[in-house]
Coordinates of C-alpha atoms and ligand atoms in Angstrom, one line a residue:
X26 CA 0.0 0.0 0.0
X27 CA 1.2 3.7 -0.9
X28 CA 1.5 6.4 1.8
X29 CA -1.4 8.6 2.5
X30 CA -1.5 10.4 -1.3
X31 CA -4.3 13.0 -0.8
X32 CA -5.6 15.1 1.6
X33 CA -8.6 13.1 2.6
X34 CA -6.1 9.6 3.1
X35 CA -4.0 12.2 5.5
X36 CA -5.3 11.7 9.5
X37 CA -5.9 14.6 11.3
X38 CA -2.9 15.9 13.1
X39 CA -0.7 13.7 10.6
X40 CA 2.5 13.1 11.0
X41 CA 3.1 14.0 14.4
X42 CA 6.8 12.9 15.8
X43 CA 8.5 9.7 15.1
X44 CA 9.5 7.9 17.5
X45 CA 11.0 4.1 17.6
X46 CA 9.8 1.7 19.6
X47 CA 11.7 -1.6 19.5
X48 CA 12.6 -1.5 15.9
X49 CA 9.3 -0.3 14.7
X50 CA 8.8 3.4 13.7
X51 CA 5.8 4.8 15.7
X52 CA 4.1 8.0 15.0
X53 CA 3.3 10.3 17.7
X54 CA 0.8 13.2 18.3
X55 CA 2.7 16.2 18.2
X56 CA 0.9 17.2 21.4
X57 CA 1.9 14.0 23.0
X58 CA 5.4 14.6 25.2
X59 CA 8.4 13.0 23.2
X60 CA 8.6 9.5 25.6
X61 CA 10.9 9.8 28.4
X62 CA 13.0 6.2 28.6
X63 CA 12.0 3.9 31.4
X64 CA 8.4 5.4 31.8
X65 CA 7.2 3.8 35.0
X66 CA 3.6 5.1 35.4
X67 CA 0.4 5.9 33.3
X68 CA 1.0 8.2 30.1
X69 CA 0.6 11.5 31.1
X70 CA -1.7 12.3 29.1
X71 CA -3.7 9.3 28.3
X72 CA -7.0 8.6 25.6
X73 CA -7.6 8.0 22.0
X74 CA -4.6 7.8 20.0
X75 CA -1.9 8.4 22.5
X76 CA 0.7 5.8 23.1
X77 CA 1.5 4.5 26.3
X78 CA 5.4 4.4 26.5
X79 CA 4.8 2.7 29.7
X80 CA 3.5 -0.5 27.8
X81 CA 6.8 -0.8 25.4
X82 CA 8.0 -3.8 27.9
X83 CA 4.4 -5.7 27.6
X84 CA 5.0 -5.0 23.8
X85 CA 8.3 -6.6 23.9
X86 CA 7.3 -9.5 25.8
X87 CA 4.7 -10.0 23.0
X88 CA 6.3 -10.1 20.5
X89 CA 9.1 -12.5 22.2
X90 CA 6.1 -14.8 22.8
X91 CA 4.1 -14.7 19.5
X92 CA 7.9 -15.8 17.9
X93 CA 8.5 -18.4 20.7
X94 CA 5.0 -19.8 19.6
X95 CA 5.3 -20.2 16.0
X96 CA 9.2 -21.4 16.7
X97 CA 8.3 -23.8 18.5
X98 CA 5.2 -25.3 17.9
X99 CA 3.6 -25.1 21.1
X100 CA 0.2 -23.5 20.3
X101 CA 0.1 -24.5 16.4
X102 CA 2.1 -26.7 14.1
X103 CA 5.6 -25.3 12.8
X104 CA 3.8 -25.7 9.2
X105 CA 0.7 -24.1 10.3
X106 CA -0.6 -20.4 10.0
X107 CA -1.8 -18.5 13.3
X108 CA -4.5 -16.0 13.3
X109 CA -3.5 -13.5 15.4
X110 CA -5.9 -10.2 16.7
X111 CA -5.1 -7.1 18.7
X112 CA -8.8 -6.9 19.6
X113 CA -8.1 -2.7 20.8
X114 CA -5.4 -2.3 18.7
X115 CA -5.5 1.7 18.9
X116 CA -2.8 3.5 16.8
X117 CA -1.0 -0.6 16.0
X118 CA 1.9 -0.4 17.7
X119 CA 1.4 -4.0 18.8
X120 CA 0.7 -5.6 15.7
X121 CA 3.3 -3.5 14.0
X122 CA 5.9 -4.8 15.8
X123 CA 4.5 -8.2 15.5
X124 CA 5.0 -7.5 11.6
X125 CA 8.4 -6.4 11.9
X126 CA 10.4 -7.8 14.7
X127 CA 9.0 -11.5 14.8
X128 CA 11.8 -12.6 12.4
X129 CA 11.5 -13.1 8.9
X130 CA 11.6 -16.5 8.6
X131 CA 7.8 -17.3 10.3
X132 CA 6.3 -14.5 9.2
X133 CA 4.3 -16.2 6.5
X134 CA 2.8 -17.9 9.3
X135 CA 1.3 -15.0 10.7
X136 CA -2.4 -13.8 9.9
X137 CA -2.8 -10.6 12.0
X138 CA -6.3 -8.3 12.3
X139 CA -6.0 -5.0 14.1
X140 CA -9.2 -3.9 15.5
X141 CA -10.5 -0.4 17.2
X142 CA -13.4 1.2 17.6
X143 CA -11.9 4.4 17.0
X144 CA -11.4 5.3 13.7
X145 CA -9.1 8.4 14.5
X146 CA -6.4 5.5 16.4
X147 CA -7.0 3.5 13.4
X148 CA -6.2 6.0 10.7
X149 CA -3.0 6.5 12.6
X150 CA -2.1 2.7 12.6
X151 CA -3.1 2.7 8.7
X152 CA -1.1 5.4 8.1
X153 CA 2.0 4.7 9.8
X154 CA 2.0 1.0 8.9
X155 CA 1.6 2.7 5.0
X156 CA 4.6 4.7 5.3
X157 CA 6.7 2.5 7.2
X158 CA 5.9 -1.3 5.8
X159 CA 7.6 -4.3 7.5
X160 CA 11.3 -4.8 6.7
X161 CA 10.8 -8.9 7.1
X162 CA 10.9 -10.0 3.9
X163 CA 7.2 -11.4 3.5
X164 CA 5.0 -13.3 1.0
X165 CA 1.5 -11.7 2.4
X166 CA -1.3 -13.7 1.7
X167 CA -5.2 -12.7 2.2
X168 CA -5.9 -14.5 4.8
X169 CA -8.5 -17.7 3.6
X170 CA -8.8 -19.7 6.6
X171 CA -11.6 -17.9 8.3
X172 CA -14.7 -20.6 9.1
X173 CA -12.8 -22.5 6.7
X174 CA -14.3 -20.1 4.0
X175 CA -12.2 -18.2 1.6
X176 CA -12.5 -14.1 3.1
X177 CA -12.3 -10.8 1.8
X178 CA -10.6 -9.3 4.1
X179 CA -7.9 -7.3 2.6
X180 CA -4.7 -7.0 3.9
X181 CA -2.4 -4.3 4.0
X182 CA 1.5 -5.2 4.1
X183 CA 0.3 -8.2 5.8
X184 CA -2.1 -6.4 8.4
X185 CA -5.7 -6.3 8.2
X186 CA -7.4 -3.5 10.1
X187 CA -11.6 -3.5 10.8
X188 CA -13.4 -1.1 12.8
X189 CA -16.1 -3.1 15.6
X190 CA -16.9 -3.5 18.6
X191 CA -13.9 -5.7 20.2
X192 CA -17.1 -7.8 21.6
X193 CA -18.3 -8.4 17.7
X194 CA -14.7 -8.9 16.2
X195 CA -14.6 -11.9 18.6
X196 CA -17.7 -13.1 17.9
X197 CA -17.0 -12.7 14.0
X198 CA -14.3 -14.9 13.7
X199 CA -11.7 -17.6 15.5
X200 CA -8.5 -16.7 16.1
X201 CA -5.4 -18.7 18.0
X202 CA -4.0 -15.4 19.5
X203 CA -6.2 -12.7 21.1
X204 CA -5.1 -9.9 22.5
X205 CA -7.1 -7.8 25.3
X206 CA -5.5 -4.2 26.1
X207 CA -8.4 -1.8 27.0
X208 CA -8.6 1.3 29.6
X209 CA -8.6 -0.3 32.6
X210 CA -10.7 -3.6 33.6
X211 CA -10.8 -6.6 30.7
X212 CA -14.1 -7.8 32.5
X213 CA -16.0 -6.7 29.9
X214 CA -14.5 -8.4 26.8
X215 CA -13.6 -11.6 28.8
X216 CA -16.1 -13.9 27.6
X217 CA -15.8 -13.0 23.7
X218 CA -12.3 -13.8 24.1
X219 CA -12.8 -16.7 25.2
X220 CA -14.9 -17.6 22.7
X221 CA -13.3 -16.4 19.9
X222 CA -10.1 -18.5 20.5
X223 CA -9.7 -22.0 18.7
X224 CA -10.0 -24.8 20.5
X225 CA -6.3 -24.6 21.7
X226 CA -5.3 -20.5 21.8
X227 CA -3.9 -18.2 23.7
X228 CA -5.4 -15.3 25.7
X229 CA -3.3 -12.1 26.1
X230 CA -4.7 -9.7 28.8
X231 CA -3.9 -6.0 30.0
X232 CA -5.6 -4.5 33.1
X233 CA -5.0 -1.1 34.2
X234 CA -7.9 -1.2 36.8
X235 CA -4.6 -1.9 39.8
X236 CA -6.5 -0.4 42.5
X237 CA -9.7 -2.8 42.4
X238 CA -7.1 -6.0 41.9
X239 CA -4.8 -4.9 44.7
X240 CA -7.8 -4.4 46.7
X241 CA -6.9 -0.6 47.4
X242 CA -10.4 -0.1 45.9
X243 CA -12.5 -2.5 48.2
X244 CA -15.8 -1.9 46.6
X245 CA -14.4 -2.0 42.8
X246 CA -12.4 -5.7 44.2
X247 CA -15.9 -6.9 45.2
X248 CA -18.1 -5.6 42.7
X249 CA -16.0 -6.3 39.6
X250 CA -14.1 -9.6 40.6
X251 CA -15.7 -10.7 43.6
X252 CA -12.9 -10.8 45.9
X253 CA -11.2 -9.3 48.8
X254 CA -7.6 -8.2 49.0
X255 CA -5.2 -6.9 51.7
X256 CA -2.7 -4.2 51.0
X257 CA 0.7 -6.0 52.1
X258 CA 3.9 -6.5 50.5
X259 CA 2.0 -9.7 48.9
X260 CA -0.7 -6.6 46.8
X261 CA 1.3 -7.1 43.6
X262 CA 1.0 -10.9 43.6
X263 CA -2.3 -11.6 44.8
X264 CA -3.5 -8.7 41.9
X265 CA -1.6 -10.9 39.5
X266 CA -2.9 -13.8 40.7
X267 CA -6.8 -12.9 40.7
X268 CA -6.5 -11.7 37.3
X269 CA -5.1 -15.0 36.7
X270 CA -8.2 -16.5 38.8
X271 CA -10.6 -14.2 37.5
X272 CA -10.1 -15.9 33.7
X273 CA -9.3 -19.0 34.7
X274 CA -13.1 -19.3 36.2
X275 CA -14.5 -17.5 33.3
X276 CA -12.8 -19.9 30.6
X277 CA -13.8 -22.7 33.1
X278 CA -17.7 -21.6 32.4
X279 CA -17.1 -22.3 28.7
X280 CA -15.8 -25.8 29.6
X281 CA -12.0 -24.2 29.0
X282 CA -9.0 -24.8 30.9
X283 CA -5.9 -22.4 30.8
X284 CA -2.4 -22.5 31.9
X285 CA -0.6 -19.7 33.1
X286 CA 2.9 -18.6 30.2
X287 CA 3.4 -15.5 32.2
X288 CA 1.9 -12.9 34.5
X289 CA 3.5 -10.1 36.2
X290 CA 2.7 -7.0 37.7
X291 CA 4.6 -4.3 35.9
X292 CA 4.2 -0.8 37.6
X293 CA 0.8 0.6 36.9
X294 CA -0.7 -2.7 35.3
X295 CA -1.0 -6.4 35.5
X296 CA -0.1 -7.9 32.2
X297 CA -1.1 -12.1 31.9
X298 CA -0.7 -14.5 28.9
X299 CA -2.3 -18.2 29.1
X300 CA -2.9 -20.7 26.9
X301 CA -6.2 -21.9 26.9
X302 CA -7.7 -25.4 25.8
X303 CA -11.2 -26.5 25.2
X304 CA -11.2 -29.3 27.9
X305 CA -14.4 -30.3 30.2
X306 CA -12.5 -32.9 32.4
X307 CA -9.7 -29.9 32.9
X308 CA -11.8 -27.3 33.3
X309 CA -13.7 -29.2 36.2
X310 CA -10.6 -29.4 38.2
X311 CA -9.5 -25.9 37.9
X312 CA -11.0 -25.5 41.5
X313 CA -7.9 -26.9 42.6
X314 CA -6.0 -24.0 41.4
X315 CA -8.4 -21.0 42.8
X316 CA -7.9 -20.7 46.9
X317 CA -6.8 -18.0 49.2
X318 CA -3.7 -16.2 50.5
X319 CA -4.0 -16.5 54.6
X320 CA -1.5 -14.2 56.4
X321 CA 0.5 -16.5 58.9
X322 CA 2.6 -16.2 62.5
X323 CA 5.0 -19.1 61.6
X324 CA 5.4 -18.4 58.0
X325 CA 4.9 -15.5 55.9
X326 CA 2.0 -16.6 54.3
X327 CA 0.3 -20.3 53.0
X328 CA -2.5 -21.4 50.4
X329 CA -5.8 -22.8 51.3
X330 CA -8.7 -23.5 49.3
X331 CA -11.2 -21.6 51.9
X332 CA -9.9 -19.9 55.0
X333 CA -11.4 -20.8 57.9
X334 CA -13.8 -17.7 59.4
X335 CA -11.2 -17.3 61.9
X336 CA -8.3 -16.9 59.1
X337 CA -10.5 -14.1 57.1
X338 CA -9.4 -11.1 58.3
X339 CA -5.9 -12.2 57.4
X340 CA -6.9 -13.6 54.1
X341 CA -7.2 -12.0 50.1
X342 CA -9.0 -14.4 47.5
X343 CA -10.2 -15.9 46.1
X344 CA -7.3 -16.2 43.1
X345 CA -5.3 -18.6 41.0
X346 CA -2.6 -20.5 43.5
X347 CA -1.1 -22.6 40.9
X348 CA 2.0 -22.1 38.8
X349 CA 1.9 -18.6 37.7
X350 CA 4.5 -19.1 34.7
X351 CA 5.2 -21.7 32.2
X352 CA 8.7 -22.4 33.2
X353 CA 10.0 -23.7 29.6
X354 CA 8.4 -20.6 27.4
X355 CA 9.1 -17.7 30.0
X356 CA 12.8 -19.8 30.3
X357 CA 13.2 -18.8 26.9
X358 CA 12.8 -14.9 27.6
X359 CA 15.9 -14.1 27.5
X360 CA 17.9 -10.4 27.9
X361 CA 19.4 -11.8 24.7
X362 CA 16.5 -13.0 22.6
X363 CA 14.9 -9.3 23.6
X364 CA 18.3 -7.7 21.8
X365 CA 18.4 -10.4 19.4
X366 CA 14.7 -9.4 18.2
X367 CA 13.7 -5.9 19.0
X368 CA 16.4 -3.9 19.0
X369 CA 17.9 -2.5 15.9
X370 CA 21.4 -2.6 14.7
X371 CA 22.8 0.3 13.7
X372 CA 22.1 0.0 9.9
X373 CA 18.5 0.1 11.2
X374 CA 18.9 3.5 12.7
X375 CA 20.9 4.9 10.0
X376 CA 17.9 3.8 8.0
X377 CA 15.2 5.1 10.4
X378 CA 17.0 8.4 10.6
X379 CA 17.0 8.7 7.0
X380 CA 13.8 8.7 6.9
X381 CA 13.2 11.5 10.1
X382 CA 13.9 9.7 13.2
X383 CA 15.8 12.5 15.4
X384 CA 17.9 10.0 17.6
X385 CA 21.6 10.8 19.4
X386 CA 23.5 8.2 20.7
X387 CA 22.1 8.5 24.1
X388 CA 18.5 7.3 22.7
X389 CA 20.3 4.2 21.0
X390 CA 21.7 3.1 24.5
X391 CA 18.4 4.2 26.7
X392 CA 16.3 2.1 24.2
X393 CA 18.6 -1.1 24.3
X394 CA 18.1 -0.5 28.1
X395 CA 14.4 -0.5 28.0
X396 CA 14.5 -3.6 25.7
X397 CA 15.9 -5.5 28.2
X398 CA 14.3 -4.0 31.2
X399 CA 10.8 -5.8 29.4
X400 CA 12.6 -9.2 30.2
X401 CA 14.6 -8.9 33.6
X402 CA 14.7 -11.1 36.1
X403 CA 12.4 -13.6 33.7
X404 CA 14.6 -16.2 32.6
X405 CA 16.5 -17.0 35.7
X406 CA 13.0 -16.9 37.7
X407 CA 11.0 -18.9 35.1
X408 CA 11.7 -22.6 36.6
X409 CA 10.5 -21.4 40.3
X410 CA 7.5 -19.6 38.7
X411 CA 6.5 -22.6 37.2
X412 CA 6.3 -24.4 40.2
X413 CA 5.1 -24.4 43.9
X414 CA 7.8 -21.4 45.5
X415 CA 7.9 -19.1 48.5
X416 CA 7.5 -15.5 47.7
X417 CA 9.2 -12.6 49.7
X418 CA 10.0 -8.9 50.4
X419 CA 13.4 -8.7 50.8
X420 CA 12.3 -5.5 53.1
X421 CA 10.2 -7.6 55.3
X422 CA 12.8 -9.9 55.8
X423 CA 14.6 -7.8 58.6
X424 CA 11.5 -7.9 60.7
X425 CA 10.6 -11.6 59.7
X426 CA 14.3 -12.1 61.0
X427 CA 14.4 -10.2 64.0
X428 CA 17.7 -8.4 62.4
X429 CA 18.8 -4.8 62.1
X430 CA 19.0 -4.7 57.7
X431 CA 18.2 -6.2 55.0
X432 CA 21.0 -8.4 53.5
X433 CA 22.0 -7.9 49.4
X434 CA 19.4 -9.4 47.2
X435 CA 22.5 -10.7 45.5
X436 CA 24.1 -12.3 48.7
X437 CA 20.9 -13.7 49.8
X438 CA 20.2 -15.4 46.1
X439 CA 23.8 -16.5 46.6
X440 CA 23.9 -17.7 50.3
X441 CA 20.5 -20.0 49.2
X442 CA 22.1 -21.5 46.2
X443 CA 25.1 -22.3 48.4
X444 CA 22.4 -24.5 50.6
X445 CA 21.4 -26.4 47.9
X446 CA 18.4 -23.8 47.3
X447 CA 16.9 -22.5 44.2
X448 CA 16.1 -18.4 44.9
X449 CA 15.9 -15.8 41.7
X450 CA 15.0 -12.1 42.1
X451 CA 11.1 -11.9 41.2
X452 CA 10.3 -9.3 38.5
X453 CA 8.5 -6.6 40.2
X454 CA 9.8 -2.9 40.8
X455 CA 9.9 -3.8 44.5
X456 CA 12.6 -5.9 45.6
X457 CA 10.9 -9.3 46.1
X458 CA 12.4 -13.1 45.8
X459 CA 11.3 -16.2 45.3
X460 CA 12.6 -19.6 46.2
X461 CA 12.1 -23.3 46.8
X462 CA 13.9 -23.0 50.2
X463 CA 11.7 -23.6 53.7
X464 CA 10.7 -20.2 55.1
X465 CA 13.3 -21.2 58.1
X466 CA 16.2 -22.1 55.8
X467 CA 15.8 -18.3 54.5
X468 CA 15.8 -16.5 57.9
X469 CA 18.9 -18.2 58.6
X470 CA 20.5 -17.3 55.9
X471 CA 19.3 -13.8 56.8
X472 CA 20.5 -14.2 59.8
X473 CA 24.2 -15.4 58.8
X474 CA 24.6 -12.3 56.6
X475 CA 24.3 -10.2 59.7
X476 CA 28.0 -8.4 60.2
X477 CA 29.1 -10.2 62.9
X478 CA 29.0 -7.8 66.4
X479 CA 31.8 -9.1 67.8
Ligands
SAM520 C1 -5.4 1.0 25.9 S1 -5.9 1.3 24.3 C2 -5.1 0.0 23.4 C3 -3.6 0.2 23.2 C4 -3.0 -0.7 22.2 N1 -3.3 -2.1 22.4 C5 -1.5 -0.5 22.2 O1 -0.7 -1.4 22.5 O2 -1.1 0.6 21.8 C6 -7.5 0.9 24.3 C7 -8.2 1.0 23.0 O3 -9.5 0.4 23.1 C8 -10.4 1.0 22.2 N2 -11.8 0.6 22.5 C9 -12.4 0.9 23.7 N3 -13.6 0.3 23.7 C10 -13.7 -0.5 22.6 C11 -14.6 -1.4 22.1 N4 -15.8 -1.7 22.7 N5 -14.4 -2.0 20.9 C12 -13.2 -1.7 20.2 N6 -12.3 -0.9 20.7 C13 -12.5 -0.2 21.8 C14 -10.1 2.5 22.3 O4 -10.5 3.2 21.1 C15 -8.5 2.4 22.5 O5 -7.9 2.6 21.2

């Protein structure tokens, strides 16, 4: 497709600023501020047509796992196409970068729709996908798999864009990858998902809504997910977790099962991916995975299914308590896959700025740093994530210790490998662990990296 040629192809406010986000070329509004690297919170200025630089990492991680999918065969066969949608795609940033980063080689694979509601985010996407086409080299087909029907959808340098209601693009077709990124709570668009995926697919979901899933926000908890939280050091988790709960009883209600790939808590959202199978039997014993978080005196913390009325005031649920990650795929997300993938070389950038990307050197280094803050800690936490594991602050440890301070992440880590111990940093902005060793076996270690007083 050419670049917007006439006025009336030309979105309002086009072109904006470039901008480069892994290695695709994003266009900005010129009223939006110019990104500053490692955006921790909310967009300023947030709404239709904005970009969240906040959500570049959840990008990344997309991407990496859309490429670890078709690579390895784990959600289709590795001579199989995958239709993929971006349900609120907004200005396409996502499915951009699915079209350019995911390398070359499986992108004939890929069938990707876009979808918005708003056609002022979408005439952005169209225009900036015109002007800046995928630099994989790729045969794109019209897609002709849809209800086994040839379709007429009509795709653009291998993207297809429509304009519904996310809740009717669901319903329109089937799709093996569906991706869920609205303003704040998925609720909502939950159950079209669901629907919409293949027998075997998997579910990527965004919520911004932190305060109800933390439980800062009692009534919102109650009303929109039917739980109760406490605020603790254990907030991040236990949002994570009954997000992960939430759609794991929703899918079970369409006889659905789902597995946890990754879920994390990533400043001001939860972010989740699962792969989800149509599976009765499964879906029956998914009770087994929903239970309660119930504060304790001799440990930090334990599982149950239902706290006793006595345990309730110390308790947040219900959510998912099984594994939270798939320890083989996340194992895979790598600080050097991330590089490997979404982070241009410098012919790239000599290209980009060619073509009006204002960059110094200094914006080079600050994205590579971003790229690889998407994935940190991931890799070397996967295997414990995938299976039972104690979680913990490293600043309650002092007072779980009865000790003055707080011993070196990095000494701790190392003093519980020594003991035969798995322990890996967890990837949240506070400074949390995880690890396979008894809750005793880690005070003492807390206890031996006091500096002797003698
Ligand atoms: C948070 S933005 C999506 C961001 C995008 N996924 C990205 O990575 O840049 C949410 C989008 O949902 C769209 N939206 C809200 N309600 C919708 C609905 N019912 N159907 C389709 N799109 C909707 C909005 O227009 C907005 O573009």
């Amino acid at each position: 497709m050419a670049e917007p040629s006439t006025k009336e192809d030309t979105p309002p406010g086009w072109p904006g600023q470039l901008w480069l986000e892994g290695r695709t070329l994003v266009h900005l509004q010129e009223e939006q501020e110019r990104p500053s690297h490692m955006p921790r919170g909310p967009a300023k200025r947030t709404g239709v047509g904005f970009l969240n630089p906040a959500m570049a990492p959840a990008r990344t991680r997309s991407v990496l796992l859309l490429a670890d999918a078709l690579e390895h065969g784990w959600l289709v066969k590795q001579d199989r196409s995958l239709r993929a949608l971006d349900a609120l795609c907004a200005t396409g940033v996502r499915i951009r970068r699915w079209r350019n980063e995911i390398p070359s080689d499986l992108q004939h694979r890929l069938r990707i729709t876009g979808n918005d509601l708003d056609e002022f985010a979408l005439s952005w996407a169209k225009a900036s996908h015109a002007l800046h086409p995928p630099q994989t080299d790729v045969d794109h087909k019209p897609e002709d798999d849809r209800h086994g029907q040839p379709s007429t959808a009509v795709f653009d340098n291998g993207l297809h864009f429509q304009r519904l209601d996310a809740r009717m693009a669901m319903v329109d077709a089937a799709y093996q990858w569906v991706d869920l990124d609205p303003f704040g709570s998925p609720i909502q668009f939950l159950d079209a998902a669901l629907q919409s995926l293949s027998r075997t697919g998997v579910l990527e979901v965004t919520a911004t809504d932190t305060a109800a899933l933390t439980g800062s926000s009692p009534s919102s908890q109650a009303r929109r997910y039917q739980a109760k939280g406490l605020v603790d050091e254990y907030a991040h988790d236990d949002a994570v977790r009954l997000l992960l709960g939430t759609v794991a009883t929703t899918a079970a209600r369409l006889d659905k099962v789902v597995t946890p790939l990754l879920a994390l808590f990533d400043g001001h959202h939860v972010r989740i991916s699962l792969l989800v199978k149509t599976s009765k039997s499964e879906a029956t014993n998914i009770r087994n995975s929903i239970g309660w978080r119930v504060r304790c005196d001799d440990v930090p913390y334990k599982f149950v299914q239902h706290p006793a009325p006595e345990q309730l005031i110390r308790a947040s649920g219900p959510m998912w308590t099984g594994p939270m990650w798939h320890s083989e795929i996340a194992g895979r997300m790598t600080v050097e896959r991330a590089l490997k993938l979404c982070h241009p070389d410098l012919e790239e950038i000599e290209h980009h700025r060619a073509n009006g990307l204002v960059w110094n050197e200094e914006d080079i280094e600050h994205s590579a740093r971003e790229v690889k803050r998407g994935v940190r800690y991931i890799s070397e936490a996967a295997d414990l994530m995938g299976r039972e594991h104690l979680l913990l602050s490293l600043d309650a440890l002092p007072r779980l210790a009865g000790v003055g301070g707080a011993p070196k992440m990095e000494k701790l880590l190392e003093a519980l490998n020594e003991s035969g111990h798995a322990a890996a940093r967890y990837p949240d902005l506070e400074p949390m662990l995880v690890t396979d060793a008894p809750f005793d076996a880690v005070i003492q270690a807390v206890q031996n990296a006091q500096p002797s007083t003698e």
